[in-house]
PDB file of C-alpha atoms in Angstrom:
ATOM      1  CA  UNK A 223      -0.022  -0.043  -0.011  1.00 96.00           C
ATOM      2  CA  UNK A 224       1.934   3.027  -1.301  1.00 97.00           C
ATOM      3  CA  UNK A 225       1.248   6.709  -0.501  1.00 94.00           C
ATOM      4  CA  UNK A 226       2.635   9.976  -1.576  1.00 90.00           C
ATOM      5  CA  UNK A 227       5.706   9.633   0.553  1.00 89.00           C
ATOM      6  CA  UNK A 228       7.111   6.954  -1.852  1.00 92.00           C
ATOM      7  CA  UNK A 229       7.455   9.506  -4.596  1.00 87.00           C
ATOM      8  CA  UNK A 230       8.702  12.529  -2.459  1.00 84.00           C
ATOM      9  CA  UNK A 231      12.392  11.876  -3.035  1.00 87.00           C
ATOM     10  CA  UNK A 232      11.693  11.299  -6.726  1.00 93.00           C
ATOM     11  CA  UNK A 233      10.811  15.011  -7.306  1.00 91.00           C
ATOM     12  CA  UNK A 234       7.080  14.386  -7.470  1.00 90.00           C
ATOM     13  CA  UNK A 235       5.424  17.423  -5.862  1.00 85.00           C
ATOM     14  CA  UNK A 236       3.652  16.778  -2.555  1.00 80.00           C
ATOM     15  CA  UNK A 237       0.150  18.089  -1.766  1.00 75.00           C
ATOM     16  CA  UNK A 238       0.983  21.613  -0.712  1.00 74.00           C
ATOM     17  CA  UNK A 239       3.567  22.168  -3.482  1.00 74.00           C
ATOM     18  CA  UNK A 240       1.103  20.684  -6.029  1.00 75.00           C
ATOM     19  CA  UNK A 241      -1.757  22.950  -4.937  1.00 76.00           C
ATOM     20  CA  UNK A 242       0.435  26.008  -4.911  1.00 76.00           C
ATOM     21  CA  UNK A 243       1.621  25.319  -8.436  1.00 75.00           C
ATOM     22  CA  UNK A 244      -1.963  24.810  -9.666  1.00 74.00           C
ATOM     23  CA  UNK A 245      -2.988  27.965  -7.833  1.00 74.00           C
ATOM     24  CA  UNK A 246      -0.465  29.997  -9.772  1.00 75.00           C
ATOM     25  CA  UNK A 247      -1.738  28.624 -13.067  1.00 73.00           C
ATOM     26  CA  UNK A 248      -5.278  29.622 -11.915  1.00 72.00           C
ATOM     27  CA  UNK A 249      -4.272  33.110 -10.748  1.00 76.00           C
ATOM     28  CA  UNK A 250      -2.444  33.803 -14.155  1.00 76.00           C
ATOM     29  CA  UNK A 251      -5.810  33.384 -15.982  1.00 73.00           C
ATOM     30  CA  UNK A 252      -7.311  36.267 -13.971  1.00 75.00           C
ATOM     31  CA  UNK A 253      -4.434  38.719 -14.034  1.00 80.00           C
ATOM     32  CA  UNK A 254      -3.483  38.454 -17.699  1.00 74.00           C
ATOM     33  CA  UNK A 255      -4.182  42.210 -18.228  1.00 77.00           C
ATOM     34  CA  UNK A 256      -2.414  43.331 -15.052  1.00 77.00           C
ATOM     35  CA  UNK A 257       1.089  44.756 -15.356  1.00 78.00           C
ATOM     36  CA  UNK A 258       3.002  43.481 -12.279  1.00 75.00           C
ATOM     37  CA  UNK A 259       6.661  43.167 -11.716  1.00 81.00           C
ATOM     38  CA  UNK A 260       8.153  39.780 -10.942  1.00 78.00           C
ATOM     39  CA  UNK A 261       8.433  40.818  -7.301  1.00 83.00           C
ATOM     40  CA  UNK A 262       4.772  41.810  -7.131  1.00 79.00           C
ATOM     41  CA  UNK A 263       3.758  38.551  -8.806  1.00 77.00           C
ATOM     42  CA  UNK A 264       5.805  36.515  -6.288  1.00 78.00           C
ATOM     43  CA  UNK A 265       4.171  38.402  -3.493  1.00 79.00           C
ATOM     44  CA  UNK A 266       0.732  37.879  -4.954  1.00 76.00           C
ATOM     45  CA  UNK A 267       1.259  34.198  -5.168  1.00 70.00           C
ATOM     46  CA  UNK A 268       2.373  34.055  -1.599  1.00 74.00           C
ATOM     47  CA  UNK A 269      -0.547  36.064  -0.458  1.00 75.00           C
ATOM     48  CA  UNK A 270      -2.952  33.576  -2.130  1.00 69.00           C
ATOM     49  CA  UNK A 271      -1.032  30.686  -0.656  1.00 68.00           C
ATOM     50  CA  UNK A 272      -1.343  32.237   2.811  1.00 67.00           C
ATOM     51  CA  UNK A 273      -5.075  32.950   2.347  1.00 61.00           C
ATOM     52  CA  UNK A 274      -5.943  29.335   1.428  1.00 59.00           C
ATOM     53  CA  UNK A 275      -6.957  28.071   4.874  1.00 56.00           C
ATOM     54  CA  UNK A 276      -9.268  25.346   3.650  1.00 62.00           C
ATOM     55  CA  UNK A 277      -8.364  21.620   3.313  1.00 66.00           C
ATOM     56  CA  UNK A 278      -6.368  20.503   0.218  1.00 66.00           C
ATOM     57  CA  UNK A 279      -9.519  18.718  -1.094  1.00 68.00           C
ATOM     58  CA  UNK A 280     -11.545  21.958  -1.018  1.00 71.00           C
ATOM     59  CA  UNK A 281      -8.662  23.943  -2.422  1.00 70.00           C
ATOM     60  CA  UNK A 282      -8.585  21.479  -5.437  1.00 72.00           C
ATOM     61  CA  UNK A 283     -12.362  22.019  -5.894  1.00 73.00           C
ATOM     62  CA  UNK A 284     -11.727  25.792  -6.151  1.00 69.00           C
ATOM     63  CA  UNK A 285      -9.034  25.185  -8.710  1.00 70.00           C
ATOM     64  CA  UNK A 286     -11.022  22.656 -10.738  1.00 70.00           C
ATOM     65  CA  UNK A 287     -13.926  25.042 -10.891  1.00 70.00           C
ATOM     66  CA  UNK A 288     -11.885  27.602 -12.860  1.00 67.00           C
ATOM     67  CA  UNK A 289     -10.668  25.264 -15.585  1.00 65.00           C
ATOM     68  CA  UNK A 290     -12.282  24.445 -18.854  1.00 62.00           C
ATOM     69  CA  UNK A 291     -13.590  20.976 -18.124  1.00 62.00           C
ATOM     70  CA  UNK A 292     -11.973  17.746 -16.900  1.00 64.00           C
ATOM     71  CA  UNK A 293      -9.598  17.356 -19.805  1.00 66.00           C
ATOM     72  CA  UNK A 294      -8.045  20.759 -19.090  1.00 74.00           C
ATOM     73  CA  UNK A 295      -7.701  19.713 -15.474  1.00 76.00           C
ATOM     74  CA  UNK A 296      -6.019  16.426 -16.284  1.00 81.00           C
ATOM     75  CA  UNK A 297      -3.559  17.929 -18.682  1.00 81.00           C
ATOM     76  CA  UNK A 298      -2.506  20.577 -16.089  1.00 80.00           C
ATOM     77  CA  UNK A 299      -2.239  17.993 -13.295  1.00 83.00           C
ATOM     78  CA  UNK A 300       0.018  15.830 -15.493  1.00 87.00           C
ATOM     79  CA  UNK A 301       2.124  18.841 -16.465  1.00 86.00           C
ATOM     80  CA  UNK A 302       2.743  19.730 -12.784  1.00 85.00           C
ATOM     81  CA  UNK A 303       3.250  16.109 -11.931  1.00 88.00           C
ATOM     82  CA  UNK A 304       6.255  15.616 -14.189  1.00 91.00           C
ATOM     83  CA  UNK A 305       7.662  19.189 -14.534  1.00 88.00           C
ATOM     84  CA  UNK A 306      10.715  18.491 -12.330  1.00 90.00           C
ATOM     85  CA  UNK A 307      11.601  15.397 -14.409  1.00 92.00           C
ATOM     86  CA  UNK A 308      11.127  12.846 -11.603  1.00 94.00           C
ATOM     87  CA  UNK A 309      13.571   9.930 -11.225  1.00 95.00           C
ATOM     88  CA  UNK A 310      13.089   6.298 -10.699  1.00 95.00           C
ATOM     89  CA  UNK A 311      16.578   5.981  -9.175  1.00 95.00           C
ATOM     90  CA  UNK A 312      15.617   6.649  -5.584  1.00 94.00           C
ATOM     91  CA  UNK A 313      16.730   4.175  -2.921  1.00 92.00           C
ATOM     92  CA  UNK A 314      13.026   3.780  -1.708  1.00 93.00           C
ATOM     93  CA  UNK A 315      11.789   2.819  -5.147  1.00 95.00           C
ATOM     94  CA  UNK A 316      14.592   0.363  -5.611  1.00 94.00           C
ATOM     95  CA  UNK A 317      13.944  -1.228  -2.297  1.00 93.00           C
ATOM     96  CA  UNK A 318      10.190  -1.571  -3.012  1.00 94.00           C
ATOM     97  CA  UNK A 319      11.081  -3.124  -6.385  1.00 94.00           C
ATOM     98  CA  UNK A 320      13.451  -5.485  -4.690  1.00 92.00           C
ATOM     99  CA  UNK A 321      10.737  -6.750  -2.461  1.00 91.00           C
ATOM    100  CA  UNK A 322       8.500  -7.460  -5.435  1.00 92.00           C
ATOM    101  CA  UNK A 323      10.831  -9.831  -7.088  1.00 86.00           C
ATOM    102  CA  UNK A 324       9.492 -12.844  -5.230  1.00 74.00           C
ATOM    103  CA  UNK A 325       7.046 -15.237  -7.023  1.00 66.00           C
ATOM    104  CA  UNK A 326       3.408 -14.324  -6.951  1.00 63.00           C
ATOM    105  CA  UNK A 327       1.961 -17.675  -5.991  1.00 65.00           C
ATOM    106  CA  UNK A 328       1.345 -17.590  -2.221  1.00 66.00           C
ATOM    107  CA  UNK A 329       4.558 -15.905  -1.291  1.00 78.00           C
ATOM    108  CA  UNK A 330       6.016 -12.523  -1.565  1.00 85.00           C
ATOM    109  CA  UNK A 331       4.148  -9.390  -2.691  1.00 92.00           C
ATOM    110  CA  UNK A 332       0.831 -10.411  -4.062  1.00 92.00           C
ATOM    111  CA  UNK A 333      -0.129  -7.029  -5.409  1.00 95.00           C
ATOM    112  CA  UNK A 334       0.146  -3.294  -4.920  1.00 97.00           C
ATOM    113  CA  UNK A 335      -2.368  -0.603  -4.107  1.00 97.00           C
ATOM    114  CA  UNK A 336      -1.068   2.912  -4.856  1.00 97.00           C
ATOM    115  CA  UNK A 337      -2.740   6.285  -4.078  1.00 94.00           C
ATOM    116  CA  UNK A 338      -0.378   7.991  -6.529  1.00 93.00           C
ATOM    117  CA  UNK A 339      -1.025   9.166 -10.115  1.00 91.00           C
ATOM    118  CA  UNK A 340       2.462   8.863 -11.407  1.00 93.00           C
ATOM    119  CA  UNK A 341       4.063   6.001 -13.357  1.00 94.00           C
ATOM    120  CA  UNK A 342       7.393   5.896 -11.530  1.00 96.00           C
ATOM    121  CA  UNK A 343       6.662   2.578  -9.852  1.00 96.00           C
ATOM    122  CA  UNK A 344       5.729   1.002 -13.206  1.00 96.00           C
ATOM    123  CA  UNK A 345       9.027   2.233 -14.675  1.00 96.00           C
ATOM    124  CA  UNK A 346      11.164   1.000 -11.804  1.00 96.00           C
ATOM    125  CA  UNK A 347       9.577  -2.470 -11.780  1.00 96.00           C
ATOM    126  CA  UNK A 348       9.784  -2.836 -15.477  1.00 95.00           C
ATOM    127  CA  UNK A 349      13.515  -1.910 -15.436  1.00 95.00           C
ATOM    128  CA  UNK A 350      14.047  -4.595 -12.847  1.00 95.00           C
ATOM    129  CA  UNK A 351      12.408  -7.232 -15.026  1.00 94.00           C
ATOM    130  CA  UNK A 352       9.151  -7.595 -13.190  1.00 94.00           C
ATOM    131  CA  UNK A 353       6.006  -8.358 -15.153  1.00 93.00           C
ATOM    132  CA  UNK A 354       3.379  -5.883 -14.158  1.00 95.00           C
ATOM    133  CA  UNK A 355      -0.259  -5.149 -14.978  1.00 95.00           C
ATOM    134  CA  UNK A 356      -1.674  -1.657 -14.280  1.00 95.00           C
ATOM    135  CA  UNK A 357      -5.269  -1.518 -12.938  1.00 95.00           C
ATOM    136  CA  UNK A 358      -6.676   2.092 -12.986  1.00 92.00           C
ATOM    137  CA  UNK A 359     -10.282   1.600 -14.103  1.00 89.00           C
ATOM    138  CA  UNK A 360     -13.238  -0.823 -13.584  1.00 90.00           C
ATOM    139  CA  UNK A 361     -12.753  -2.116 -17.032  1.00 90.00           C
ATOM    140  CA  UNK A 362      -9.116  -3.271 -16.418  1.00 92.00           C
ATOM    141  CA  UNK A 363      -8.820  -7.078 -15.659  1.00 92.00           C
ATOM    142  CA  UNK A 364      -6.470  -8.468 -13.052  1.00 92.00           C
ATOM    143  CA  UNK A 365      -3.687 -10.718 -14.561  1.00 92.00           C
ATOM    144  CA  UNK A 366      -2.861 -13.512 -12.010  1.00 87.00           C
ATOM    145  CA  UNK A 367       0.509 -14.198 -13.703  1.00 88.00           C
ATOM    146  CA  UNK A 368       1.703 -10.700 -13.199  1.00 92.00           C
ATOM    147  CA  UNK A 369       2.136  -8.128 -10.398  1.00 94.00           C
ATOM    148  CA  UNK A 370      -1.029  -6.083 -10.410  1.00 96.00           C
ATOM    149  CA  UNK A 371      -0.685  -2.400  -9.528  1.00 97.00           C
ATOM    150  CA  UNK A 372      -4.054  -0.843  -8.589  1.00 97.00           C
ATOM    151  CA  UNK A 373      -4.032   3.023  -9.042  1.00 96.00           C
ATOM    152  CA  UNK A 374      -7.151   3.524  -6.925  1.00 94.00           C
ATOM    153  CA  UNK A 375      -7.000   7.383  -7.257  1.00 91.00           C
ATOM    154  CA  UNK A 376      -6.285   7.404 -10.914  1.00 90.00           C
ATOM    155  CA  UNK A 377      -3.288   7.015 -13.205  1.00 92.00           C
ATOM    156  CA  UNK A 378      -1.597   9.639 -15.388  1.00 90.00           C
ATOM    157  CA  UNK A 379       1.548   8.141 -17.073  1.00 91.00           C
ATOM    158  CA  UNK A 380       3.908  10.691 -18.551  1.00 88.00           C
ATOM    159  CA  UNK A 381       4.088   9.560 -22.147  1.00 82.00           C
ATOM    160  CA  UNK A 382       0.616   8.237 -22.722  1.00 71.00           C
ATOM    161  CA  UNK A 383      -1.778  10.476 -24.765  1.00 67.00           C
ATOM    162  CA  UNK A 384      -4.832   8.580 -23.560  1.00 69.00           C
ATOM    163  CA  UNK A 385      -5.783  10.581 -20.439  1.00 71.00           C
ATOM    164  CA  UNK A 386      -9.540  10.503 -21.072  1.00 68.00           C
ATOM    165  CA  UNK A 387     -10.040   7.429 -18.914  1.00 70.00           C
ATOM    166  CA  UNK A 388      -7.866   8.832 -16.019  1.00 76.00           C
ATOM    167  CA  UNK A 389     -10.575   9.167 -13.433  1.00 81.00           C
ATOM    168  CA  UNK A 390      -8.568  11.251 -10.847  1.00 81.00           C
ATOM    169  CA  UNK A 391      -9.704  11.181  -7.161  1.00 81.00           C
ATOM    170  CA  UNK A 392      -8.182  14.608  -6.414  1.00 72.00           C
ATOM    171  CA  UNK A 393     -10.772  17.001  -5.109  1.00 72.00           C
ATOM    172  CA  UNK A 394     -13.685  17.134  -2.722  1.00 72.00           C
ATOM    173  CA  UNK A 395     -16.386  16.023  -5.198  1.00 79.00           C
ATOM    174  CA  UNK A 396     -14.160  13.136  -6.339  1.00 78.00           C
ATOM    175  CA  UNK A 397     -13.923  11.785  -2.768  1.00 77.00           C
ATOM    176  CA  UNK A 398     -17.628  12.240  -2.335  1.00 81.00           C
ATOM    177  CA  UNK A 399     -18.317  10.117  -5.418  1.00 84.00           C
ATOM    178  CA  UNK A 400     -15.990   7.256  -4.252  1.00 86.00           C
ATOM    179  CA  UNK A 401     -17.145   7.481  -0.609  1.00 82.00           C
ATOM    180  CA  UNK A 402     -20.819   7.168  -1.437  1.00 86.00           C
ATOM    181  CA  UNK A 403     -20.467   4.355  -3.940  1.00 87.00           C
ATOM    182  CA  UNK A 404     -19.937   1.144  -1.962  1.00 85.00           C
ATOM    183  CA  UNK A 405     -19.399  -0.787  -5.122  1.00 88.00           C
ATOM    184  CA  UNK A 406     -16.841   1.550  -6.701  1.00 91.00           C
ATOM    185  CA  UNK A 407     -14.007  -0.609  -8.127  1.00 92.00           C
ATOM    186  CA  UNK A 408     -11.353   1.183  -6.057  1.00 93.00           C
ATOM    187  CA  UNK A 409     -13.271   0.532  -2.806  1.00 94.00           C
ATOM    188  CA  UNK A 410     -13.703  -3.188  -3.728  1.00 94.00           C
ATOM    189  CA  UNK A 411      -9.973  -3.549  -4.720  1.00 95.00           C
ATOM    190  CA  UNK A 412      -8.837  -2.156  -1.386  1.00 95.00           C
ATOM    191  CA  UNK A 413     -11.327  -4.249   0.596  1.00 95.00           C
ATOM    192  CA  UNK A 414     -10.102  -7.404  -1.087  1.00 94.00           C
ATOM    193  CA  UNK A 415      -6.530  -6.852  -0.016  1.00 94.00           C
ATOM    194  CA  UNK A 416      -7.494  -5.688   3.488  1.00 94.00           C
ATOM    195  CA  UNK A 417      -9.656  -8.844   4.053  1.00 92.00           C
ATOM    196  CA  UNK A 418      -7.533 -11.496   2.332  1.00 90.00           C
ATOM    197  CA  UNK A 419      -3.986 -10.420   2.746  1.00 92.00           C
ATOM    198  CA  UNK A 420      -1.576  -8.838   5.131  1.00 93.00           C
ATOM    199  CA  UNK A 421      -0.782  -5.239   3.935  1.00 95.00           C
ATOM    200  CA  UNK A 422       2.196  -3.064   4.489  1.00 96.00           C
ATOM    201  CA  UNK A 423       1.726   0.691   4.211  1.00 97.00           C
ATOM    202  CA  UNK A 424       4.705   2.621   2.958  1.00 95.00           C
ATOM    203  CA  UNK A 425       4.651   6.445   2.580  1.00 92.00           C
ATOM    204  CA  UNK A 426       1.046   6.665   3.796  1.00 92.00           C
ATOM    205  CA  UNK A 427      -0.149   9.157   6.294  1.00 88.00           C
ATOM    206  CA  UNK A 428      -3.378   7.106   6.863  1.00 90.00           C
ATOM    207  CA  UNK A 429      -5.235  10.496   7.102  1.00 86.00           C
ATOM    208  CA  UNK A 430      -7.660   9.656   4.250  1.00 87.00           C
ATOM    209  CA  UNK A 431     -11.130   9.197   5.826  1.00 85.00           C
ATOM    210  CA  UNK A 432     -12.300   6.817   3.100  1.00 89.00           C
ATOM    211  CA  UNK A 433      -9.216   4.563   3.605  1.00 92.00           C
ATOM    212  CA  UNK A 434      -9.855   4.497   7.309  1.00 92.00           C
ATOM    213  CA  UNK A 435     -13.513   3.645   6.737  1.00 91.00           C
ATOM    214  CA  UNK A 436     -12.528   0.722   4.566  1.00 93.00           C
ATOM    215  CA  UNK A 437     -10.089  -0.464   7.136  1.00 93.00           C
ATOM    216  CA  UNK A 438     -12.873  -0.284   9.721  1.00 91.00           C
ATOM    217  CA  UNK A 439     -15.156  -2.331   7.463  1.00 90.00           C
ATOM    218  CA  UNK A 440     -12.442  -4.923   6.828  1.00 89.00           C
ATOM    219  CA  UNK A 441     -11.082  -5.208  10.390  1.00 82.00           C
ATOM    220  CA  UNK A 442     -11.644  -8.233  12.428  1.00 71.00           C
ATOM    221  CA  UNK A 443     -13.240  -7.414  15.872  1.00 65.00           C
ATOM    222  CA  UNK A 444     -10.995  -8.207  18.880  1.00 59.00           C
ATOM    223  CA  UNK A 445      -8.426  -9.811  16.603  1.00 67.00           C
ATOM    224  CA  UNK A 446      -4.707  -9.261  16.369  1.00 72.00           C
ATOM    225  CA  UNK A 447      -3.633  -6.500  13.907  1.00 75.00           C
ATOM    226  CA  UNK A 448      -3.496  -7.945  10.370  1.00 88.00           C
ATOM    227  CA  UNK A 449      -1.723  -5.069   8.744  1.00 95.00           C
ATOM    228  CA  UNK A 450       1.487  -2.988   9.265  1.00 95.00           C
ATOM    229  CA  UNK A 451       2.518   0.559   8.515  1.00 95.00           C
ATOM    230  CA  UNK A 452       5.984   2.016   8.454  1.00 93.00           C
ATOM    231  CA  UNK A 453       5.752   5.553   9.807  1.00 90.00           C
ATOM    232  CA  UNK A 454       8.252   8.047  11.061  1.00 86.00           C
ATOM    233  CA  UNK A 455       7.932   8.882  14.810  1.00 83.00           C
ATOM    234  CA  UNK A 456       7.098  12.510  15.509  1.00 81.00           C
ATOM    235  CA  UNK A 457       8.481  13.279  18.910  1.00 79.00           C
ATOM    236  CA  UNK A 458       8.435  16.848  20.211  1.00 75.00           C
ATOM    237  CA  UNK A 459      11.982  18.138  20.685  1.00 76.00           C
ATOM    238  CA  UNK A 460      12.944  20.721  23.352  1.00 71.00           C
ATOM    239  CA  UNK A 461      14.228  23.913  21.788  1.00 73.00           C
ATOM    240  CA  UNK A 462      14.131  27.667  22.356  1.00 70.00           C
ATOM    241  CA  UNK A 463      11.156  28.046  19.958  1.00 74.00           C
ATOM    242  CA  UNK A 464       9.078  25.599  21.914  1.00 69.00           C
ATOM    243  CA  UNK A 465       9.918  27.257  25.222  1.00 70.00           C
ATOM    244  CA  UNK A 466       8.991  30.690  23.818  1.00 67.00           C
ATOM    245  CA  UNK A 467       5.682  29.296  22.762  1.00 72.00           C
ATOM    246  CA  UNK A 468       4.738  27.129  25.683  1.00 76.00           C
ATOM    247  CA  UNK A 469       6.871  28.337  28.581  1.00 75.00           C
ATOM    248  CA  UNK A 470       9.654  26.981  30.758  1.00 77.00           C
ATOM    249  CA  UNK A 471       9.139  23.343  29.888  1.00 76.00           C
ATOM    250  CA  UNK A 472      11.510  20.732  31.116  1.00 78.00           C
ATOM    251  CA  UNK A 473      12.930  17.543  29.560  1.00 80.00           C
ATOM    252  CA  UNK A 474      10.908  15.405  31.890  1.00 85.00           C
ATOM    253  CA  UNK A 475       7.660  16.947  30.623  1.00 81.00           C
ATOM    254  CA  UNK A 476       8.743  16.503  27.080  1.00 80.00           C
ATOM    255  CA  UNK A 477       9.543  12.831  27.677  1.00 85.00           C
ATOM    256  CA  UNK A 478       6.199  12.210  29.346  1.00 85.00           C
ATOM    257  CA  UNK A 479       4.318  13.893  26.510  1.00 81.00           C
ATOM    258  CA  UNK A 480       6.190  11.789  23.878  1.00 84.00           C
ATOM    259  CA  UNK A 481       5.503   8.545  25.778  1.00 88.00           C
ATOM    260  CA  UNK A 482       1.838   9.263  26.208  1.00 89.00           C
ATOM    261  CA  UNK A 483       1.452  10.463  22.615  1.00 87.00           C
ATOM    262  CA  UNK A 484       3.078   7.326  21.253  1.00 88.00           C
ATOM    263  CA  UNK A 485       0.789   5.221  23.266  1.00 90.00           C
ATOM    264  CA  UNK A 486      -2.216   7.028  22.026  1.00 90.00           C
ATOM    265  CA  UNK A 487      -1.075   6.703  18.420  1.00 90.00           C
ATOM    266  CA  UNK A 488      -0.478   3.053  18.806  1.00 91.00           C
ATOM    267  CA  UNK A 489      -3.923   2.483  20.145  1.00 91.00           C
ATOM    268  CA  UNK A 490      -5.543   4.589  17.394  1.00 91.00           C
ATOM    269  CA  UNK A 491      -3.868   2.581  14.589  1.00 92.00           C
ATOM    270  CA  UNK A 492      -4.527  -0.715  16.378  1.00 91.00           C
ATOM    271  CA  UNK A 493      -8.262   0.180  16.301  1.00 90.00           C
ATOM    272  CA  UNK A 494      -7.855   0.135  12.454  1.00 91.00           C
ATOM    273  CA  UNK A 495      -6.119  -3.167  12.472  1.00 92.00           C
ATOM    274  CA  UNK A 496      -2.698  -1.772  11.959  1.00 94.00           C
ATOM    275  CA  UNK A 497       0.486  -2.301  13.891  1.00 93.00           C
ATOM    276  CA  UNK A 498       2.816   0.613  13.264  1.00 93.00           C
ATOM    277  CA  UNK A 499       6.540   0.043  12.831  1.00 92.00           C
ATOM    278  CA  UNK A 500       7.947   3.335  14.104  1.00 89.00           C
ATOM    279  CA  UNK A 501      11.233   4.497  12.544  1.00 86.00           C
ATOM    280  CA  UNK A 502      13.410   7.479  12.968  1.00 76.00           C
ATOM    281  CA  UNK A 503      15.402   8.238   9.786  1.00 63.00           C
ATOM    282  CA  UNK A 504      16.134   4.738   8.697  1.00 55.00           C
ATOM    283  CA  UNK A 505      12.989   3.883   6.469  1.00 54.00           C
ATOM    284  CA  UNK A 506      14.993   2.969   3.304  1.00 52.00           C
ATOM    285  CA  UNK A 507      17.462   0.656   5.134  1.00 54.00           C
ATOM    286  CA  UNK A 508      14.561  -0.951   7.074  1.00 52.00           C
ATOM    287  CA  UNK A 509      12.569  -1.717   3.808  1.00 56.00           C
ATOM    288  CA  UNK A 510      15.730  -3.007   2.149  1.00 52.00           C
ATOM    289  CA  UNK A 511      16.248  -5.443   4.993  1.00 55.00           C
ATOM    290  CA  UNK A 512      12.779  -6.983   4.592  1.00 55.00           C
TER     291      UNK A 512
END
């Protein structure tokens, strides 16, 4: 189960950067007749970014409403997605590919669910000689002899000109459509893996409400956690900035806070059927050792 964190080191923009870039394109449409210096333009973009206090999904709805239909939206999203020439040579992508080299029949990685639009995973796996099948639509059929990659939020490969069928789940109304349709192919794909396999989440924040809903539906009551997630521990660190904000706080209070916070986080994820594997800065080496 792969989230946005998998593509971060590959120069794929993350949510905030993505939205800021799309916001700039949107703003340009409305100020075409304004004569502004480069400095004033930069300040204008920063002002809009600061003023956007809604959730990313709502911001994407604002942006989408200004574009000329879904095709225009998809083209702009793909342009932003690949504008930094992302690479497949990251240590994390190589490690994930290494994990996928095992046979499919009852051992090793049985399939991949990805919440990303990009095609970096496909390129990395193909380079490493792994037979893959991309599933990004309800009309795509699983191939049991290949490693199936389910793009449950849509798929926008860099070179392909066929983007009409790219049903992106990227804004508020998209999530509403998926959330309210119990038989949506992406929901069924995820539920199948949650119920029939042990899943490993990599690069996922697990903040998506629809994902948590599906985990709740698939979880076994009072059973041991079936799934695992690799997540970076977010401990509070004592520094001058924190003391200026909170007060004369001590190391002992910081340690108690971190301990209690970690326990609460563990219980939260256990309620979703997930055992978290907490790491500091050794995510890549940990995955490579699996």
